[in-house]
Short mmCIF file of C-alpha atoms and ligand atoms in Angstrom, two decimals:
data_model
loop_
_atom_site.label_atom_id
_atom_site.label_comp_id
_atom_site.label_asym_id
_atom_site.label_seq_id
_atom_site.Cartn_x
_atom_site.Cartn_y
_atom_site.Cartn_z
CA MET A 1 11.12 -3.76 22.35
CA LYS A 2 9.50 -6.43 24.39
CA LEU A 3 9.38 -6.50 28.09
CA ASN A 4 11.17 -9.28 29.94
CA SER A 5 10.95 -9.43 33.81
CA TYR A 6 13.30 -11.13 36.01
CA SER A 7 12.80 -12.04 39.52
CA LEU A 8 14.22 -14.52 42.22
CA ASN A 9 13.50 -17.82 39.93
CA ASN A 10 14.94 -16.48 36.74
CA TYR A 11 17.71 -13.66 37.19
CA LYS A 12 20.59 -16.32 36.94
CA THR A 13 19.54 -16.78 33.32
CA LEU A 14 20.43 -13.04 32.58
CA PRO A 15 23.81 -13.02 30.55
CA GLN A 16 24.99 -10.34 32.94
CA ALA A 17 24.54 -12.69 35.82
CA GLU A 18 28.28 -14.12 35.57
CA LYS A 19 29.47 -10.52 36.82
CA LEU A 20 27.80 -11.22 39.87
CA SER A 21 29.88 -12.69 42.72
CA ALA A 22 29.01 -15.52 45.07
CA GLU A 23 28.28 -13.09 47.82
CA LEU A 24 26.07 -10.77 45.64
CA LYS A 25 23.89 -13.85 44.52
CA GLU A 26 23.77 -15.00 48.15
CA ALA A 27 22.45 -11.75 49.35
CA ILE A 28 19.88 -11.58 46.46
CA ASP A 29 18.53 -14.90 47.45
CA VAL A 30 18.53 -14.38 51.02
CA VAL A 31 17.01 -10.74 51.15
CA GLY A 32 14.96 -11.35 47.98
CA ASN A 33 12.74 -13.95 50.08
CA VAL A 34 11.85 -11.11 52.30
CA PHE A 35 11.43 -7.99 50.16
CA PRO A 36 9.69 -8.02 46.80
CA PHE A 37 12.22 -8.21 43.73
CA LYS A 38 11.63 -7.63 40.05
CA THR A 39 13.90 -5.92 37.44
CA ASN A 40 13.52 -6.24 33.46
CA ASN A 41 15.63 -6.03 30.31
CA TYR A 42 15.45 -2.22 30.04
CA VAL A 43 17.00 -1.62 33.55
CA VAL A 44 19.53 -4.59 33.30
CA ASN A 45 20.54 -3.64 29.78
CA GLU A 46 20.38 0.27 29.65
CA LEU A 47 20.61 1.63 33.32
CA ILE A 48 22.90 -0.87 35.31
CA ASP A 49 26.76 -0.37 34.74
CA TRP A 50 27.78 -4.26 34.96
CA ASP A 51 31.36 -3.31 35.02
CA ASN A 52 30.97 -1.70 38.46
CA VAL A 53 27.65 -3.74 39.46
CA ALA A 54 28.50 -3.93 43.08
CA GLU A 55 28.48 0.00 43.34
CA ASP A 56 25.94 0.60 40.79
CA PRO A 57 22.85 2.82 41.79
CA PHE A 58 20.87 0.92 39.65
CA PHE A 59 21.85 -2.47 40.82
CA LYS A 60 21.01 -1.13 44.33
CA LEU A 61 17.78 0.19 43.29
CA THR A 62 16.17 -3.08 42.02
CA PHE A 63 18.38 -6.06 43.27
CA PRO A 64 18.21 -6.85 46.98
CA GLN A 65 21.50 -6.09 48.90
CA LYS A 66 22.78 -7.73 52.11
CA ASP A 67 22.62 -4.78 54.27
CA MET A 68 19.02 -4.24 53.70
CA LEU A 69 18.38 -6.74 56.47
CA SER A 70 19.91 -6.63 59.93
CA LYS A 71 22.81 -9.11 60.69
CA ASN A 72 20.38 -11.21 62.79
CA ASN A 73 17.49 -11.30 60.24
CA TYR A 74 19.95 -12.06 57.35
CA SER A 75 21.18 -14.84 59.32
CA LEU A 76 17.82 -16.19 60.33
CA MET A 77 16.76 -16.17 56.65
CA TRP A 78 20.04 -17.83 55.37
CA ASN A 79 19.68 -20.57 57.89
CA THR A 80 16.12 -21.18 57.12
CA LEU A 81 16.99 -21.28 53.48
CA MET A 82 19.80 -23.69 54.21
CA GLY A 83 17.56 -25.95 56.16
CA THR A 84 14.59 -26.29 53.94
CA ASN A 85 13.04 -26.09 50.49
CA ASN A 86 9.60 -25.91 52.18
CA LYS A 87 7.71 -22.54 50.77
CA ASP A 88 5.47 -22.41 53.87
CA ILE A 89 8.44 -22.49 56.24
CA ILE A 90 10.42 -19.99 54.17
CA LYS A 91 7.22 -17.66 54.09
CA THR A 92 6.68 -17.99 57.82
CA THR A 93 10.30 -16.65 58.48
CA ALA A 94 9.90 -14.21 55.90
CA ASP A 95 6.56 -12.88 57.55
CA LYS A 96 7.98 -12.67 60.87
CA ILE A 97 10.87 -10.38 59.73
CA ARG A 98 8.42 -8.32 57.73
CA LEU A 99 6.18 -7.62 60.60
CA GLN A 100 9.23 -6.27 62.49
CA LEU A 101 9.71 -3.61 59.49
CA ASN A 102 6.88 -1.41 60.09
CA PRO A 103 4.80 -2.51 57.10
CA HIS A 104 2.08 0.01 57.55
CA PRO A 105 3.55 3.34 57.97
CA ALA A 106 1.72 6.87 58.52
CA GLY A 107 -1.74 5.64 59.42
CA GLN A 108 -2.51 4.78 55.90
CA MET A 109 -4.67 1.98 56.60
CA ASP A 110 -7.17 3.43 59.04
CA MET A 111 -7.30 7.16 58.65
CA ASN A 112 -7.50 8.26 55.02
CA VAL A 113 -10.40 5.78 53.76
CA PRO A 114 -13.04 7.84 52.30
CA THR A 115 -16.75 6.79 52.53
CA ILE A 116 -19.95 6.92 50.55
CA ASN A 117 -23.34 7.04 52.34
CA GLY A 118 -21.33 5.75 55.34
CA ASN A 119 -19.71 2.70 53.31
CA SER A 120 -15.96 3.00 53.34
CA ILE A 121 -14.46 2.66 49.88
CA SER A 122 -11.35 0.42 49.31
CA GLY A 123 -8.74 1.33 46.94
CA MET A 124 -9.00 5.27 47.65
CA GLN A 125 -7.44 7.52 50.32
CA HIS A 126 -8.52 11.04 50.59
CA LYS A 127 -6.06 12.83 53.20
CA TYR A 128 -5.62 16.26 51.87
CA LYS A 129 -8.91 18.14 50.84
CA GLU A 130 -8.10 18.82 47.16
CA THR A 131 -6.63 15.50 46.14
CA VAL A 132 -8.14 12.03 46.10
CA LEU A 133 -5.76 9.00 45.56
CA PHE A 134 -6.88 6.27 43.44
CA PHE A 135 -5.48 2.84 43.46
CA PRO A 136 -6.82 1.09 40.35
CA SER A 137 -6.62 -2.81 40.94
CA GLN A 138 -5.01 -3.41 37.47
CA GLY A 139 -2.21 -0.97 38.53
CA GLN A 140 -0.96 -2.46 41.62
CA THR A 141 2.40 -3.75 40.24
CA CYS A 142 5.38 -2.27 38.58
CA HIS A 143 7.75 -2.73 35.68
CA ALA A 144 10.46 -3.25 38.33
CA TYR A 145 10.37 -2.81 42.23
CA CYS A 146 12.55 -0.43 43.82
CA THR A 147 14.24 -1.93 46.79
CA PHE A 148 13.40 1.13 49.08
CA CYS A 149 9.63 1.03 48.12
CA PHE A 150 7.14 1.90 50.96
CA ARG A 151 4.36 -0.21 49.30
CA TRP A 152 6.63 -3.30 49.46
CA PRO A 153 4.10 -5.10 51.84
CA GLN A 154 1.36 -5.18 48.96
CA PHE A 155 4.00 -6.48 46.41
CA VAL A 156 4.54 -9.70 48.88
CA GLY A 157 1.06 -10.37 49.45
CA MET A 158 0.73 -8.89 53.08
CA GLU A 159 -1.80 -6.48 52.32
CA GLY A 160 -4.20 -8.09 50.17
CA LEU A 161 -6.88 -6.40 48.70
CA LYS A 162 -7.24 -3.35 50.63
CA PHE A 163 -5.64 -1.00 48.21
CA MET A 164 -7.56 -1.59 45.16
CA ASN A 165 -10.64 -0.45 43.32
CA LYS A 166 -11.86 -1.46 39.84
CA GLU A 167 -15.10 0.37 39.96
CA SER A 168 -14.59 3.41 37.74
CA ALA A 169 -18.31 4.34 38.82
CA THR A 170 -17.08 4.67 42.45
CA LEU A 171 -14.37 7.16 41.64
CA PHE A 172 -16.62 9.09 39.48
CA GLU A 173 -19.42 9.29 41.85
CA TYR A 174 -17.08 10.37 44.94
CA VAL A 175 -15.50 13.19 42.89
CA LYS A 176 -18.92 14.46 41.86
CA ALA A 177 -20.15 14.28 45.43
CA ASN A 178 -17.13 15.95 46.98
CA LYS A 179 -16.90 19.52 45.77
CA GLU A 180 -13.68 20.30 47.46
CA VAL A 181 -11.76 17.62 45.41
CA THR A 182 -9.97 19.15 42.53
CA ASP A 183 -7.29 16.76 41.84
CA ILE A 184 -7.31 12.92 41.29
CA LEU A 185 -4.00 11.22 41.62
CA PHE A 186 -3.72 7.61 40.16
CA THR A 187 -1.23 5.51 41.94
CA GLY A 188 -0.27 1.97 42.74
CA GLY A 189 2.08 0.06 42.12
CA ASP A 190 2.37 1.94 38.95
CA PRO A 191 -0.87 2.71 36.97
CA MET A 192 1.01 2.88 33.59
CA ILE A 193 1.46 -0.89 33.98
CA MET A 194 -2.42 -1.00 32.91
CA LYS A 195 -3.26 -1.36 29.45
CA ALA A 196 -4.39 1.94 27.80
CA LYS A 197 -8.16 0.44 27.43
CA VAL A 198 -8.18 -0.16 31.26
CA PHE A 199 -7.07 3.21 32.00
CA ALA A 200 -9.20 4.76 29.70
CA SER A 201 -12.22 2.97 31.35
CA TYR A 202 -11.44 5.03 34.60
CA ILE A 203 -11.00 8.18 32.54
CA GLU A 204 -13.91 8.31 30.23
CA PRO A 205 -16.76 8.97 32.58
CA PHE A 206 -14.91 12.21 33.38
CA LEU A 207 -14.55 13.08 29.75
CA GLN A 208 -18.29 12.39 29.14
CA ARG A 209 -19.55 14.36 32.00
CA ARG A 210 -16.78 16.52 33.69
CA PRO A 211 -17.77 17.60 37.20
CA ASP A 212 -16.81 21.31 37.45
CA ASN A 213 -14.88 20.82 40.56
CA LEU A 214 -12.33 18.51 38.87
CA GLN A 215 -9.22 20.45 37.34
CA SER A 216 -6.40 18.22 37.25
CA ILE A 217 -5.65 14.20 36.79
CA ARG A 218 -2.06 13.32 37.86
CA ILE A 219 -0.65 9.92 37.09
CA GLY A 220 2.28 8.83 39.78
CA THR A 221 4.51 6.61 37.73
CA LYS A 222 8.13 5.43 37.22
CA VAL A 223 7.28 4.03 33.82
CA LEU A 224 9.64 6.84 32.16
CA SER A 225 12.60 5.37 34.50
CA TYR A 226 11.69 1.45 34.11
CA TRP A 227 9.88 0.94 31.02
CA PRO A 228 9.98 4.17 28.67
CA TYR A 229 8.88 1.90 25.78
CA LYS A 230 5.49 2.02 26.90
CA PHE A 231 5.02 5.28 25.02
CA ILE A 232 7.23 4.22 21.99
CA SER A 233 6.70 0.54 20.91
CA ASP A 234 4.07 -1.08 23.04
CA ASP A 235 1.03 -2.05 21.49
CA ASP A 236 -1.02 0.40 23.23
CA ALA A 237 1.55 3.18 22.84
CA ASP A 238 -0.34 5.64 20.52
CA GLU A 239 -3.90 4.63 22.38
CA TYR A 240 -2.18 6.09 25.41
CA LEU A 241 -0.98 9.25 23.80
CA ASN A 242 -4.49 9.82 22.06
CA LEU A 243 -6.13 9.55 25.38
CA PHE A 244 -3.61 11.77 27.01
CA GLU A 245 -4.22 14.51 24.14
CA ARG A 246 -7.95 14.20 24.66
CA ILE A 247 -7.63 14.51 28.47
CA VAL A 248 -5.73 17.84 27.76
CA LYS A 249 -8.00 19.14 24.91
CA SER A 250 -11.12 18.60 27.27
CA GLY A 251 -9.30 21.29 29.52
CA ILE A 252 -8.38 19.06 32.39
CA ASN A 253 -4.83 19.40 33.60
CA LEU A 254 -2.92 16.17 33.15
CA SER A 255 0.17 15.90 35.04
CA ILE A 256 2.49 12.83 35.00
CA MET A 257 4.23 12.92 38.10
CA ALA A 258 7.29 10.99 37.11
CA HIS A 259 9.54 9.16 39.58
CA PHE A 260 13.27 9.79 38.78
CA SER A 261 16.08 8.85 41.34
CA HIS A 262 19.12 9.52 39.37
CA PRO A 263 20.17 11.59 36.26
CA ARG A 264 21.17 8.39 34.11
CA GLU A 265 17.42 7.59 34.00
CA LEU A 266 17.35 10.85 31.68
CA ASP A 267 20.17 9.98 29.39
CA THR A 268 18.90 7.05 27.34
CA GLU A 269 17.49 7.56 24.05
CA ALA A 270 14.18 5.85 24.92
CA ALA A 271 13.59 7.99 27.91
CA LYS A 272 14.20 11.05 25.90
CA ILE A 273 11.79 9.94 23.13
CA ALA A 274 9.11 8.97 25.60
CA ILE A 275 9.44 12.35 27.39
CA GLN A 276 9.22 14.26 23.77
CA LYS A 277 6.17 12.01 22.90
CA LEU A 278 4.25 12.65 26.16
CA ARG A 279 4.98 16.57 26.14
CA ALA A 280 3.75 16.72 22.45
CA THR A 281 0.36 15.48 23.61
CA GLY A 282 0.24 18.46 25.93
CA VAL A 283 0.78 16.77 29.43
CA GLN A 284 2.97 18.25 32.05
CA ILE A 285 5.64 16.26 33.52
CA ARG A 286 6.35 16.88 37.13
CA THR A 287 9.39 14.92 38.87
CA GLN A 288 9.79 13.73 42.13
CA SER A 289 12.09 11.12 44.15
CA PRO A 290 13.15 10.31 47.59
CA LEU A 291 16.80 11.05 48.79
CA LEU A 292 18.48 7.88 49.23
CA LYS A 293 21.58 6.83 50.86
CA ASN A 294 23.64 4.44 48.48
CA ILE A 295 21.66 5.81 45.60
CA ASN A 296 21.52 9.55 45.05
CA ASN A 297 22.79 11.06 48.50
CA SER A 298 25.03 14.07 47.03
CA PRO A 299 24.00 17.38 45.86
CA GLU A 300 25.99 16.94 42.44
CA ILE A 301 23.53 14.27 41.52
CA TRP A 302 20.49 16.23 42.44
CA SER A 303 21.41 19.49 40.66
CA GLU A 304 22.60 17.60 37.67
CA MET A 305 19.02 15.70 37.70
CA TRP A 306 17.03 18.76 38.18
CA ARG A 307 18.94 20.62 35.15
CA LYS A 308 18.52 17.38 32.73
CA GLN A 309 14.76 17.50 33.81
CA VAL A 310 14.20 21.16 33.06
CA ASN A 311 16.30 20.82 29.75
CA LEU A 312 13.94 17.93 28.71
CA ASN A 313 10.92 20.13 29.65
CA CYS A 314 9.89 18.63 32.84
CA ILE A 315 9.21 20.45 36.16
CA PRO A 316 11.10 19.49 39.33
CA TYR A 317 8.58 19.06 42.03
CA TYR A 318 9.34 17.03 45.31
CA MET A 319 12.52 15.73 47.02
CA PHE A 320 11.13 13.18 49.66
CA ILE A 321 12.69 11.58 52.72
CA PRO A 322 12.22 7.82 52.66
CA ARG A 323 9.50 6.71 55.06
CA ASP A 324 9.98 4.70 57.96
CA THR A 325 9.39 1.39 56.73
CA GLY A 326 11.32 -1.80 55.12
CA ALA A 327 15.02 -1.41 54.67
CA GLN A 328 14.90 2.09 55.94
CA ASP A 329 18.43 1.80 57.58
CA TYR A 330 20.09 1.12 54.38
CA PHE A 331 18.61 4.31 52.77
CA ALA A 332 18.05 6.77 55.73
CA VAL A 333 19.91 10.06 55.42
CA THR A 334 19.71 12.19 58.63
CA LEU A 335 17.40 15.33 58.21
CA GLU A 336 20.33 17.61 58.74
CA ASP A 337 22.20 15.80 55.97
CA ALA A 338 19.15 15.71 53.73
CA TRP A 339 18.91 19.70 54.30
CA LYS A 340 22.34 20.14 53.48
CA ILE A 341 22.30 18.02 50.29
CA PHE A 342 18.99 19.84 49.08
CA ARG A 343 20.53 23.22 49.89
CA GLU A 344 23.71 22.86 48.23
CA ALA A 345 21.99 21.28 45.01
CA TYR A 346 19.40 24.14 45.22
CA GLN A 347 22.37 26.87 45.37
CA ASN A 348 23.73 25.15 42.08
CA VAL A 349 20.88 25.62 39.93
CA SER A 350 19.04 28.42 38.37
CA GLY A 351 15.42 29.53 39.46
CA ILE A 352 13.61 27.49 36.79
CA CYS A 353 14.88 24.33 38.54
CA ARG A 354 13.87 25.72 41.88
CA THR A 355 10.20 24.76 41.79
CA VAL A 356 11.25 21.66 43.61
CA ARG A 357 10.13 21.75 47.33
CA GLY A 358 12.00 19.37 49.93
CA PRO A 359 13.28 17.71 51.71
CA SER A 360 9.80 16.56 52.59
CA MET A 361 8.41 13.82 55.04
CA SER A 362 5.01 12.37 54.24
CA CYS A 363 3.86 11.55 57.82
CA THR A 364 0.52 11.17 59.77
CA PRO A 365 -0.22 14.88 60.26
CA GLY A 366 0.79 15.87 56.76
CA LYS A 367 3.94 16.69 54.47
CA VAL A 368 6.46 18.27 56.57
CA GLN A 369 9.22 20.19 55.05
CA VAL A 370 12.69 20.37 56.60
CA LEU A 371 13.23 24.25 55.85
CA GLY A 372 16.78 24.25 57.55
CA ILE A 373 18.55 24.55 60.77
CA SER A 374 18.73 27.93 62.32
CA GLU A 375 20.48 29.30 65.53
CA ILE A 376 18.62 31.36 67.99
CA ASN A 377 20.56 32.67 70.78
CA SER A 378 23.24 30.06 69.75
CA THR A 379 21.10 27.32 70.17
CA LYS A 380 20.33 25.10 66.94
CA TYR A 381 16.86 24.23 65.89
CA PHE A 382 15.11 22.67 63.11
CA VAL A 383 12.80 25.02 61.12
CA LEU A 384 10.01 23.11 59.79
CA ARG A 385 6.87 23.80 57.63
CA MET A 386 3.57 21.86 56.88
CA LEU A 387 3.34 21.65 53.06
CA GLN A 388 0.20 19.79 53.17
CA GLY A 389 -1.93 19.17 56.51
CA ARG A 390 -4.48 16.61 57.22
CA ASN A 391 -6.45 19.66 58.54
CA PRO A 392 -6.05 22.11 55.47
CA ASN A 393 -5.53 24.94 58.12
CA TRP A 394 -2.23 23.44 59.03
CA ALA A 395 -0.83 23.63 55.47
CA GLY A 396 1.82 26.63 55.29
CA ARG A 397 2.63 26.85 58.90
CA PRO A 398 6.24 26.98 60.23
CA PHE A 399 7.11 25.37 63.48
CA PHE A 400 10.38 24.33 65.33
CA ALA A 401 11.86 21.42 66.73
CA LYS A 402 14.82 20.91 68.90
CA TYR A 403 18.04 20.04 66.84
CA ASP A 404 19.02 16.59 66.83
CA PRO A 405 22.02 15.43 64.35
CA LYS A 406 20.72 11.97 64.65
CA ALA A 407 16.99 12.50 63.60
CA ILE A 408 15.85 10.61 60.47
CA TRP A 409 12.11 10.98 60.56
CA MET A 410 9.52 13.15 62.20
CA ASP A 411 9.08 10.67 64.95
CA ASP A 412 12.48 11.48 66.21
CA LEU A 413 11.75 15.20 66.64
CA VAL A 414 10.27 16.97 69.70
CA PRO A 415 9.09 20.53 69.91
CA ALA A 416 11.52 23.07 70.39
CA PHE A 417 9.47 25.66 72.83
CA GLU A 418 6.41 23.91 73.70
CA GLU A 419 5.32 20.59 75.27
CA LYS A 420 3.38 19.41 72.07
CA PHE A 421 3.50 20.38 68.31
CA PHE A 422 0.59 22.66 67.32
CA PHE A 423 -1.00 19.93 65.71
CA GLU A 424 -0.94 16.97 68.17
CA ASP A 425 -4.14 17.23 70.22
CA GLU A 426 -6.26 17.67 67.13
CA LEU A 427 -4.49 14.97 65.45
CA LYS A 428 -5.32 12.68 68.18
CA LEU A 429 -8.88 13.66 68.01
CA MET A 430 -8.84 12.65 64.34
CA GLU A 431 -7.39 9.35 65.22
CA GLU A 432 -10.03 8.40 67.64
CA ILE A 433 -12.65 9.42 65.41
CA SER A 434 -11.32 7.04 62.40
CA LEU A 435 -10.85 4.20 64.91
CA ASP A 436 -14.53 4.40 66.02
CA LYS A 437 -15.53 4.37 62.12
CA THR A 438 -13.12 1.41 61.30
CA ALA A 439 -14.40 -0.35 64.48
C1 PLP B 501 1.49 14.05 48.58
C2 PLP B 501 0.26 13.74 48.69
C3 PLP B 501 -0.79 14.28 47.83
C4 PLP B 501 -0.52 15.55 46.95
O1 PLP B 501 -0.11 16.59 47.39
P1 PLP B 501 0.49 17.86 46.59
O2 PLP B 501 1.30 18.79 47.66
O3 PLP B 501 -0.68 18.48 46.16
O4 PLP B 501 1.05 17.16 45.60
C5 PLP B 501 -2.04 13.88 48.13
N1 PLP B 501 -2.63 12.75 48.79
C6 PLP B 501 -1.56 12.22 49.60
C7 PLP B 501 -1.98 11.15 50.61
C8 PLP B 501 -0.13 12.63 49.33
O5 PLP B 501 0.77 11.85 50.16
S1 SF4 B 502 7.93 2.11 40.86
FE1 SF4 B 502 7.02 3.20 42.67
S2 SF4 B 502 5.39 1.75 43.71
FE2 SF4 B 502 6.80 0.45 42.20
S3 SF4 B 502 8.56 -0.19 43.56
FE3 SF4 B 502 9.18 1.52 42.74
S4 SF4 B 502 8.41 3.32 44.33
FE4 SF4 B 502 7.33 1.49 44.79
#
């Protein structure tokens, strides 16, 4: 199968485009000038149900939708497009809207940048002690773009070259020099957009001279949902599978952190075959997704998805709460509802699906799990737990916030019993130190 991509300038050439009403097309054109838009023949032919397109989760997951912009911003862009074809003017309007949409959430740009000999390394993040994130420069795009993606600024060119690295030597030296690092997590974009040879160039140094601290290589990817043919019929499919087998045989754990948002992604023949081929090399597949209004906000969807994953030999890992950026209003579920959906789904599966953790927010201090809502002396509170902490000592700590039925993100929460959350003073100090470093 050959990959064909579609974006703003050619989606109307799709045979299915005739099923799109004038309103839907207008929305794609207006919103697609603000957010990135890319889909492909697999998503269009095998995932989207075109007979019910306006309500289809995969249509909403890759095609821009009207309600992803506020009414004001929608009219602003609509008016601009009516008034001009000038690309610069359209871009100026788009950038003005984009800047209102929190393009750099959770202190990623300033706080997590590692250094070697005092020089900061672009294209890497080291937030939690054991795991370093690596952003290979050739992996900074995807087979299709998710409309909720928190990396949207990089796909529209706002973030430029900051999250990129093509120096495999830098990654190797960094891991070797930092003995607390046990895991490398390749991320993007989607690293599985890379050719096998390019990916191998990052991996080979570790296979030649494995630093004893390195235990695990993870690959964060949506390729099993957006282009499973990568491991079936692409030119480099076998080259990838062989490389994976070599990594596993070398004694390094290799985990595909597969992003699945809906059970339908597990139903196609191509997805099932790709999963089988990967599993046959000895890699583990762990699964994660955000909980998204309009896409997957029901307990039945999640319990069905976890069961199908386990039946296909995948391990449910995280349920996330979408970050406070981009079209967050379109996708946001309240923390209370997120917990209710998680809990009901969790109650309807057996223990082998309950390896999943969530709902979890990746925010500045760490990954915060909503354990639930509890009543103490007839007052409701949020019970939270830090799953990962910028200070490793914070991990595993439970804490409490005042109950707020409207809260959708960590920033909306206030401490239940004290003036500050337990991590706040120390976090502030960390922020000041990193400002000094980047200044
Ligand atoms: C989630 C995350 C990790 C990995 O955390 P695990 O709990 O080990 O899966 C590493 N770095 C960052 C920045 C993360 O957000
Ligand atoms: S595949 Fe991942 S990085 Fe790419 S758009 Fe979707 S969520 Fe974002």
